PDB file of C-alpha atoms in Angstrom:
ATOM      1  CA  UNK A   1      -7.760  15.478  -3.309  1.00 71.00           C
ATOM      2  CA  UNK A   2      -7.743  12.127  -4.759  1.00 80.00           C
ATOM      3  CA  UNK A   3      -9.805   9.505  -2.932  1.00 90.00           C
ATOM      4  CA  UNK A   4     -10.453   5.744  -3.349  1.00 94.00           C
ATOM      5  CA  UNK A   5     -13.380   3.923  -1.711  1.00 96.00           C
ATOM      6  CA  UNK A   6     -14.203   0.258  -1.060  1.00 97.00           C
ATOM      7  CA  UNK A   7     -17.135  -0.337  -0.033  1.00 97.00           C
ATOM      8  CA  UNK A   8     -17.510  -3.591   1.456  1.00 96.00           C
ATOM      9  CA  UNK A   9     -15.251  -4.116   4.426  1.00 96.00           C
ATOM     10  CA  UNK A  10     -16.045  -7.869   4.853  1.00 96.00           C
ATOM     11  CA  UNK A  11     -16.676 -10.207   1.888  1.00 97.00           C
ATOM     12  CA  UNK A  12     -18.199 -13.938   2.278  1.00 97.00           C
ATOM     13  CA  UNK A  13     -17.405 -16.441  -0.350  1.00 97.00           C
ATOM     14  CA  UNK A  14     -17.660 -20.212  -0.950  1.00 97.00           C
ATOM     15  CA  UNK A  15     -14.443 -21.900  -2.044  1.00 97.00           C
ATOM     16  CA  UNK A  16     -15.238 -22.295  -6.195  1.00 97.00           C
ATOM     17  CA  UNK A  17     -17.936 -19.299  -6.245  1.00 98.00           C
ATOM     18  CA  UNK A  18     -17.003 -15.780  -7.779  1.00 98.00           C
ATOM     19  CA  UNK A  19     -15.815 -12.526  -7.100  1.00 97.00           C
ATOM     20  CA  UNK A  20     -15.855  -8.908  -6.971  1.00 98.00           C
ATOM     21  CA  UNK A  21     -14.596  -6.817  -5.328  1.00 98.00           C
ATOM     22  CA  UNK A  22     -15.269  -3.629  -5.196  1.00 98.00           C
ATOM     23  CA  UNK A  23     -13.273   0.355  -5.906  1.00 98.00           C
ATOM     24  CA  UNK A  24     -14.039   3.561  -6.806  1.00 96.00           C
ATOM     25  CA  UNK A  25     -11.608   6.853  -7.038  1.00 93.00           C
ATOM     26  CA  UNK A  26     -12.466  10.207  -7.214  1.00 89.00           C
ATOM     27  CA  UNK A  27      -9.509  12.243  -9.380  1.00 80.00           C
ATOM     28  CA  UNK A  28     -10.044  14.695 -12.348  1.00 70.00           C
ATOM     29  CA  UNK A  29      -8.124  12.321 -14.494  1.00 76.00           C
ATOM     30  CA  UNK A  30      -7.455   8.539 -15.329  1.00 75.00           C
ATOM     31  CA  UNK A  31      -4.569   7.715 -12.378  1.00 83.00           C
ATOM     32  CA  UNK A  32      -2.309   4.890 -12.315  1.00 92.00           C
ATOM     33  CA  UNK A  33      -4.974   2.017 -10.779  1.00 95.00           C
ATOM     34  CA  UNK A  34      -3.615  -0.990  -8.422  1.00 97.00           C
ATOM     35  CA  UNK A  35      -4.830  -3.585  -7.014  1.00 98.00           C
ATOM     36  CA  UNK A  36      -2.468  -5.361  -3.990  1.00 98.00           C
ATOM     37  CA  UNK A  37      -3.324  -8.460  -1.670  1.00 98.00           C
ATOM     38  CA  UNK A  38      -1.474  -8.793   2.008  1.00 96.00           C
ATOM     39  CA  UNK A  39      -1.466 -11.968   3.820  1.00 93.00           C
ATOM     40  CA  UNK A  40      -2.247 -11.824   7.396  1.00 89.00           C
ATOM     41  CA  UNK A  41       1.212 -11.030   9.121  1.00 86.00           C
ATOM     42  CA  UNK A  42       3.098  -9.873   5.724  1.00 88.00           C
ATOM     43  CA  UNK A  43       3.678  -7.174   3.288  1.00 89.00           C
ATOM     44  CA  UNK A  44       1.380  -6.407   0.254  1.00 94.00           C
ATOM     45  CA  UNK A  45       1.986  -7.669  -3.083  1.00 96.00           C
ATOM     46  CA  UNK A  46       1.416  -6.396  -6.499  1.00 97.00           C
ATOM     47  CA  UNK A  47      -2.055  -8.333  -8.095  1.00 98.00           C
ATOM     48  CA  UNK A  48      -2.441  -6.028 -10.981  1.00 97.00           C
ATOM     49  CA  UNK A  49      -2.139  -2.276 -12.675  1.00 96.00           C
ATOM     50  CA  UNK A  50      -4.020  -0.166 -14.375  1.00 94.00           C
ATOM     51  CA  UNK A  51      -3.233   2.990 -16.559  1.00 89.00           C
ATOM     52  CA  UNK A  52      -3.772   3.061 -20.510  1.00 86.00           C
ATOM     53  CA  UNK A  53      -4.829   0.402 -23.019  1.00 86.00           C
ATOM     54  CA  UNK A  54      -7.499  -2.723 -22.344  1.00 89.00           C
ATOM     55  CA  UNK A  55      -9.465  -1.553 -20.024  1.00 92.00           C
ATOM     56  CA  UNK A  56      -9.573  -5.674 -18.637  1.00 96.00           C
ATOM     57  CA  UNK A  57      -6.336  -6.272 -16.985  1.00 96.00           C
ATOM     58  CA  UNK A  58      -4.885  -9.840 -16.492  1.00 97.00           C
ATOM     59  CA  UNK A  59      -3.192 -10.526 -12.981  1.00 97.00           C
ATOM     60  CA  UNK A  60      -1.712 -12.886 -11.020  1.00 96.00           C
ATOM     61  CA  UNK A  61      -2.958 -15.789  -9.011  1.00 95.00           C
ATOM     62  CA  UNK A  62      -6.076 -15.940 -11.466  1.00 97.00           C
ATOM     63  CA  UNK A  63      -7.044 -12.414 -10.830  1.00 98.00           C
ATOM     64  CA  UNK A  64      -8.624  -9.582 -13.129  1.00 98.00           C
ATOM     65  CA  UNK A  65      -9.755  -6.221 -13.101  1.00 98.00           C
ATOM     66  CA  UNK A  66     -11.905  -3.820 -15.549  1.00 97.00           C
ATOM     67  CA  UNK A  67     -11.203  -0.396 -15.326  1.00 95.00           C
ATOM     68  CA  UNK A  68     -14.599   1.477 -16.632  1.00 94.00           C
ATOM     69  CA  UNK A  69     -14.195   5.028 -17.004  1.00 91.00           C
ATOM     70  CA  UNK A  70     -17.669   6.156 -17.082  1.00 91.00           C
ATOM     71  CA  UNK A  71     -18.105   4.828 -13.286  1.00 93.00           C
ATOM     72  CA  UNK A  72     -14.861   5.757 -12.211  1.00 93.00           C
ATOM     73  CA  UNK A  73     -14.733   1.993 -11.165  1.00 95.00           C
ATOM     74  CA  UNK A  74     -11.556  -0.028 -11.214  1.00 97.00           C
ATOM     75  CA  UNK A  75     -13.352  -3.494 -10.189  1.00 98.00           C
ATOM     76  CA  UNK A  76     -11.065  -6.562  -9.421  1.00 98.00           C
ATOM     77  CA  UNK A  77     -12.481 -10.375 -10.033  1.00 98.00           C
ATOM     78  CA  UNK A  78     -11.842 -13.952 -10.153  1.00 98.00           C
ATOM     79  CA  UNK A  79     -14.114 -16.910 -11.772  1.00 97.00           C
ATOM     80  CA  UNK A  80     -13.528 -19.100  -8.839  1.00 98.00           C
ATOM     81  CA  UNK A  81     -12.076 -18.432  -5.534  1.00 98.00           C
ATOM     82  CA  UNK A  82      -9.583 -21.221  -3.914  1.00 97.00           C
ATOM     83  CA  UNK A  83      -9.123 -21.071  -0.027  1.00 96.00           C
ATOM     84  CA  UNK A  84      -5.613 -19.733  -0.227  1.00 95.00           C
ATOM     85  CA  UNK A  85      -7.014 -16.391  -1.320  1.00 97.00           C
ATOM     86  CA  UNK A  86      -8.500 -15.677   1.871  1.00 97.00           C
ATOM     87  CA  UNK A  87      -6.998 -12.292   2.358  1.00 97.00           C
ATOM     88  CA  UNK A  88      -6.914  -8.447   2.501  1.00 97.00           C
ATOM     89  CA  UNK A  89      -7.164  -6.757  -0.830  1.00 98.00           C
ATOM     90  CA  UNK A  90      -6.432  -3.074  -1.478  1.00 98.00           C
ATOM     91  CA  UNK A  91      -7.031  -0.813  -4.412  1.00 97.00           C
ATOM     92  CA  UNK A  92      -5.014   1.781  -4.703  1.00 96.00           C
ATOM     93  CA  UNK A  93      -4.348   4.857  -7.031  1.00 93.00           C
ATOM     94  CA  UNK A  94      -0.844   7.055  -7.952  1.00 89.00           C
ATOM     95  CA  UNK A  95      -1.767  10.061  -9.445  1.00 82.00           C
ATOM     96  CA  UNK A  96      -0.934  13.610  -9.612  1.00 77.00           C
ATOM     97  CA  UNK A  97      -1.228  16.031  -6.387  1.00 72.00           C
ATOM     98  CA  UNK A  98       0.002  19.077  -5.577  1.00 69.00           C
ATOM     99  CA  UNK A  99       3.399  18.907  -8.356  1.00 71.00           C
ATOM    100  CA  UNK A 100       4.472  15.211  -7.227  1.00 74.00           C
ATOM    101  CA  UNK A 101       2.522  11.725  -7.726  1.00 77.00           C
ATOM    102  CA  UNK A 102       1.374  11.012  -4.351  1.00 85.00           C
ATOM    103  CA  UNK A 103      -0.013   6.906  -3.827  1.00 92.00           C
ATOM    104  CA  UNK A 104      -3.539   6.963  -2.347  1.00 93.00           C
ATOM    105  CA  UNK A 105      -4.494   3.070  -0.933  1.00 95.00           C
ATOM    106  CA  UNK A 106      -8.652   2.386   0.095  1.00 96.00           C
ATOM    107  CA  UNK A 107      -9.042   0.795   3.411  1.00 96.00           C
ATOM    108  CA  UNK A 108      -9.394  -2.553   2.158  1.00 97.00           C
ATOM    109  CA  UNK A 109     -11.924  -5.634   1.814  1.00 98.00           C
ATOM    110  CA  UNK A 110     -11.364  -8.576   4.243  1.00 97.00           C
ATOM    111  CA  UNK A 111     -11.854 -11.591   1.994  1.00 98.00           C
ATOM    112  CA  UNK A 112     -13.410 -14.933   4.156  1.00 97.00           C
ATOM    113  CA  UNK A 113     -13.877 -18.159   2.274  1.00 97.00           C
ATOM    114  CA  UNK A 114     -15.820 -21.378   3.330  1.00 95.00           C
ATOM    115  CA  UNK A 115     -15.023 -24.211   2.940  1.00 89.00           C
TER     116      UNK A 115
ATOM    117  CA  UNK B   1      17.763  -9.765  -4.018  1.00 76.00           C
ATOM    118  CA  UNK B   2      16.726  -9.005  -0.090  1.00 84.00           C
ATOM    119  CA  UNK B   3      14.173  -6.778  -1.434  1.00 95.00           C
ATOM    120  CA  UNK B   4      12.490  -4.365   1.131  1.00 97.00           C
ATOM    121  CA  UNK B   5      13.753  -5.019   4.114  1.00 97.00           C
ATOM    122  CA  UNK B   6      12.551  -3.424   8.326  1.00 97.00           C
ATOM    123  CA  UNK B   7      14.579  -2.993  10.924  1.00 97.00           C
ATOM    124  CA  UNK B   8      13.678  -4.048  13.739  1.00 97.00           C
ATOM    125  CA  UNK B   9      10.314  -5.829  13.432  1.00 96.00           C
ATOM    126  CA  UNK B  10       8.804  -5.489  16.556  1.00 97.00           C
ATOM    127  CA  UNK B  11       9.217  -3.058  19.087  1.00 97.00           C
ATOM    128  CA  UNK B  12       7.635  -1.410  22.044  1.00 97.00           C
ATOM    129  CA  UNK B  13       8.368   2.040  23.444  1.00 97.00           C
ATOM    130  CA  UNK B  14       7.143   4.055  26.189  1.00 98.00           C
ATOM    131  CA  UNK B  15       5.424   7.731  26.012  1.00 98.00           C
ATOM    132  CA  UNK B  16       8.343  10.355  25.576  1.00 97.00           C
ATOM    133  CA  UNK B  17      10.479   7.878  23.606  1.00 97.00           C
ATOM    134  CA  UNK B  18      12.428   8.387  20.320  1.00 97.00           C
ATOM    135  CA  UNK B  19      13.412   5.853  17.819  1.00 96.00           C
ATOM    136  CA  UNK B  20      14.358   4.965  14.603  1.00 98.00           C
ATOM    137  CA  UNK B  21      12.824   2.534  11.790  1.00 98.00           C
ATOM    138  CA  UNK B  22      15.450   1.565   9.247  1.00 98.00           C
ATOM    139  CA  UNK B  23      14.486   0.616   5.657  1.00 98.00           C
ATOM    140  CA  UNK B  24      16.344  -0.616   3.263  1.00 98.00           C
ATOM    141  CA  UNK B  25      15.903  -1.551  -0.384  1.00 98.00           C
ATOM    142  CA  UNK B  26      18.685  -3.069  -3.228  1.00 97.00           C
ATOM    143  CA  UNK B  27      16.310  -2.271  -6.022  1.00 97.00           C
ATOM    144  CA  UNK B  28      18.122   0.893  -7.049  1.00 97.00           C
ATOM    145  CA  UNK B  29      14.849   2.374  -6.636  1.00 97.00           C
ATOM    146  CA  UNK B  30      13.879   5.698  -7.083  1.00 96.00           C
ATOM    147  CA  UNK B  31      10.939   6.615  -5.120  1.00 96.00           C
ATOM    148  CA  UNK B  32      10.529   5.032  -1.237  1.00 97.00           C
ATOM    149  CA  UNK B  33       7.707   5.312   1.237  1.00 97.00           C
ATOM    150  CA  UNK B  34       6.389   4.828   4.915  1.00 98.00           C
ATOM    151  CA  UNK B  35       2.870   3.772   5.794  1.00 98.00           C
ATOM    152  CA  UNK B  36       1.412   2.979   8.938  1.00 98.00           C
ATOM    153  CA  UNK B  37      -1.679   0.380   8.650  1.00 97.00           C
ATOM    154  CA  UNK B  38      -4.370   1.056  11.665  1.00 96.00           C
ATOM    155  CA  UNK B  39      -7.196  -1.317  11.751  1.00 91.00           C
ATOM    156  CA  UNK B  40     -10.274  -0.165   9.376  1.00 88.00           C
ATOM    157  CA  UNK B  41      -8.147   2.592   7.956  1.00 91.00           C
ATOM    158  CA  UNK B  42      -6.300   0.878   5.089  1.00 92.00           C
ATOM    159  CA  UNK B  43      -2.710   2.026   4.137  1.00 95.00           C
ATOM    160  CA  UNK B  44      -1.747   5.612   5.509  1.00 96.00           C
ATOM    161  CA  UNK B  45       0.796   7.640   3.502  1.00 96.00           C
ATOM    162  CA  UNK B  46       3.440   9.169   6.084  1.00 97.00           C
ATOM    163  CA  UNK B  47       6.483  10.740   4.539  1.00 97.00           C
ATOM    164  CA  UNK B  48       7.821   9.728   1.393  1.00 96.00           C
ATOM    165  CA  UNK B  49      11.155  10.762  -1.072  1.00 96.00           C
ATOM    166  CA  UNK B  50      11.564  10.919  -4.898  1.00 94.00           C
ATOM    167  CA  UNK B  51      15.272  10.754  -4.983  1.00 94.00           C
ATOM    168  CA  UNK B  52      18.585  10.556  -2.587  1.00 96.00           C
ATOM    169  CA  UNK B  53      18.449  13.831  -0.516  1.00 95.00           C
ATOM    170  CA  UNK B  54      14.918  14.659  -0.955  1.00 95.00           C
ATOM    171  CA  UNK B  55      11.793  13.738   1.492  1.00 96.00           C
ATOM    172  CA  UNK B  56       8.211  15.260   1.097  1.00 94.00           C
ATOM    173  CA  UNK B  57       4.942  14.979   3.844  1.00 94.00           C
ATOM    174  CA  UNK B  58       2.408  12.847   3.192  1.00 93.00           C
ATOM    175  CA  UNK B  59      -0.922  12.153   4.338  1.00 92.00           C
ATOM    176  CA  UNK B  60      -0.104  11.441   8.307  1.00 96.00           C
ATOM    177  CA  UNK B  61       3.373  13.523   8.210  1.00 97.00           C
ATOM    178  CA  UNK B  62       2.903  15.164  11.993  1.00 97.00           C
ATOM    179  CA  UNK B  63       4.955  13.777  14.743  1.00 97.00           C
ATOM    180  CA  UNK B  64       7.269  11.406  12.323  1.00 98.00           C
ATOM    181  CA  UNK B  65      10.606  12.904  10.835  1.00 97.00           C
ATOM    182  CA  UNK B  66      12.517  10.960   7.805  1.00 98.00           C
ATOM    183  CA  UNK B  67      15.687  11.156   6.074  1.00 98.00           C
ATOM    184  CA  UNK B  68      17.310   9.666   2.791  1.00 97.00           C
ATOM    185  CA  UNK B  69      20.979  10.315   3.031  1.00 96.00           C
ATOM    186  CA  UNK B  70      21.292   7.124   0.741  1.00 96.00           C
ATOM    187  CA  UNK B  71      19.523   5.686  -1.867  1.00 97.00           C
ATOM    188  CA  UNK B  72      19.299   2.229  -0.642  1.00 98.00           C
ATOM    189  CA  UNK B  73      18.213   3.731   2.917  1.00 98.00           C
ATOM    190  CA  UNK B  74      14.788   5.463   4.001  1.00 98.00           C
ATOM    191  CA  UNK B  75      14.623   6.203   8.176  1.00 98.00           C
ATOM    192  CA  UNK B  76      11.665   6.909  10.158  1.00 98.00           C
ATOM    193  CA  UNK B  77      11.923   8.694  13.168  1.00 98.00           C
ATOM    194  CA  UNK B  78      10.064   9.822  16.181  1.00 97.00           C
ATOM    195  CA  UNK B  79      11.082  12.118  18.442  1.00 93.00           C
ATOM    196  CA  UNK B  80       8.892  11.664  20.986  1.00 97.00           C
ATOM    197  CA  UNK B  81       6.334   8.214  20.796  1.00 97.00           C
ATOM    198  CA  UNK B  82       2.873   8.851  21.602  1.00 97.00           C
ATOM    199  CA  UNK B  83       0.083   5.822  22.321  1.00 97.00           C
ATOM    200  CA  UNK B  84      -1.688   7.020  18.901  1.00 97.00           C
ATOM    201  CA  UNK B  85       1.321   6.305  17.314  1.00 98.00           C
ATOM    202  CA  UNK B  86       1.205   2.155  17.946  1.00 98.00           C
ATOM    203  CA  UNK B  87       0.362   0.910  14.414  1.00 98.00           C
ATOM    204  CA  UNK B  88       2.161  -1.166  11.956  1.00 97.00           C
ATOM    205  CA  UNK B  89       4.851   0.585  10.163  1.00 98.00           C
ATOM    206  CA  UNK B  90       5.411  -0.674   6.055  1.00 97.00           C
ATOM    207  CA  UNK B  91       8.556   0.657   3.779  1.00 98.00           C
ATOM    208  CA  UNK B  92       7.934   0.088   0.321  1.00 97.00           C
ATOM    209  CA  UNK B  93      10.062   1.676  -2.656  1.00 97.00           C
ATOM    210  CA  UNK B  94       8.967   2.045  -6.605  1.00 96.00           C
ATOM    211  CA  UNK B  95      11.540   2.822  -9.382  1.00 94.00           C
ATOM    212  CA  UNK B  96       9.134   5.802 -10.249  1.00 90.00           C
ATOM    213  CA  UNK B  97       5.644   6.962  -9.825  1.00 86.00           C
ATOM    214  CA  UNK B  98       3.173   4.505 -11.597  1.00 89.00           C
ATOM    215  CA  UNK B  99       5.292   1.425 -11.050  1.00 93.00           C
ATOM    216  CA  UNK B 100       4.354  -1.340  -8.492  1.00 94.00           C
ATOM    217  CA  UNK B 101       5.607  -0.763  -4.706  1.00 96.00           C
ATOM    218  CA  UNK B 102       7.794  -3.448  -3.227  1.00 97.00           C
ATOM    219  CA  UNK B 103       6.695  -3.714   0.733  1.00 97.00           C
ATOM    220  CA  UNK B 104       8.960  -4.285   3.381  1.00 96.00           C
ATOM    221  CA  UNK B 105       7.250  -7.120   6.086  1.00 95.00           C
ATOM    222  CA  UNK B 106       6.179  -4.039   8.538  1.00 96.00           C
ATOM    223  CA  UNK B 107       7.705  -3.255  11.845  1.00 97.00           C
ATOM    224  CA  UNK B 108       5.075  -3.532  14.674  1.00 97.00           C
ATOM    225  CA  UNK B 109       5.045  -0.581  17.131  1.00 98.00           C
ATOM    226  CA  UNK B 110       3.629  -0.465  20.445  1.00 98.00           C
ATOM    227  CA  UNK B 111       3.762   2.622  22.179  1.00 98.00           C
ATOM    228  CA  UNK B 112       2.555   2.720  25.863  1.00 97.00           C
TER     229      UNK B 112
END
């Protein structure tokens, strides 16, 4: 069965300082890779997605993500974090299971920024 | 557009109790879901359908019934509530598999 893991359940930042964040899958083959953010109180929303071609995917919001095979590692970053992305980020993967395509989310990184 | 749209947004229910969780999408969309979201546990696949007329079990399928007698529509039942069964409840809906999923704003459930 197809899995996705992120590691860190809490991540500390100061407002202008990098990021990464954090997700693995486990799945025989390359699956369709997503990264959404939800605001406290509201629905999730599409950052970026992964599933042939550069494996360094532009998003929204200043966002980015490199997929690298080898790792099974679909990592999403950003140069400098602003306050307003103080959030909770999921990756998530669609892929094949059991004849159908069957979405698979991680249980998410809480994103805190300071001031 | 309206989107994703839950019906109702919050409710609370007592052990025993049935209900019903509307969603509703004017995407023309394909492919619709329900989650529930649990603290700590991410996004939970419940029941989801490929197509008007056609549901299949998810990850969390037992003690939730669905239906998608319309396109546009995707219920959520339960037949009898159960406290495990207080989470957050999110629609979303994808014209296929691989394409982004639009979320509804979630539908919080307290069961007691």
């Amino acid at each position: 069965a197809q899995s996705v893991t992120q590691p860190d359940i809490h991540i500390t930042v100061s407002e202008g300082a990098s990021l990464e964040l954090r997700c693995n899958y486990s799945y025989g083959a390359t699956p369709y890779l997503f990264w959404y953010v939800q605001s406290p109180g509201q629905g999730l929303q599409l950052l970026l997605k992964y599933f042939s071609g550069d494996t360094l995917v532009q998003g929204i919001k200043g966002f980015e993500a490199e997929f690298k095979r080898s790792q099974s590692s679909f990592n999403l970053r950003k140069p400098s974090v602003h306050w307003s992305d103080a959030a909770e980020y999921f990756c998530a993967v669609d892929g094949p299971s059991g004849g159908s395509y069957i979405p698979t989310f991680g249980r998410g990184t809480s994103l805190i920024v300071h001031p | 557009n309206a989107g994703v749209t839950q019906t109702p947004k919050f409710r609370v229910l007592k052990t025993g109790q049935s209900m019903t969780l509307l969603c509703a999408q004017d995407m023309n969309h394909e492919y619709m879901y329900w989650y529930r979201q649990d603290p700590g546990m991410g996004l939970r696949l419940i029941h989801y359908s490929v197509g008007e007329g056609t549901t299949a079990k998810g990850e969390v399928p037992d003690g939730y019934n669905v239906s998608r007698l319309k396109k546009q529509n995707f219920l959520l039942g339960l037949e009898s509530a159960a406290p495990s069964q207080t989470s957050v409840y999110f629609c979303a809906s994808s014209y296929r598999y691989g394409d982004e999923q639009f979320f509804g704003p979630g539908t919080r459930l307290t069961v007691l």
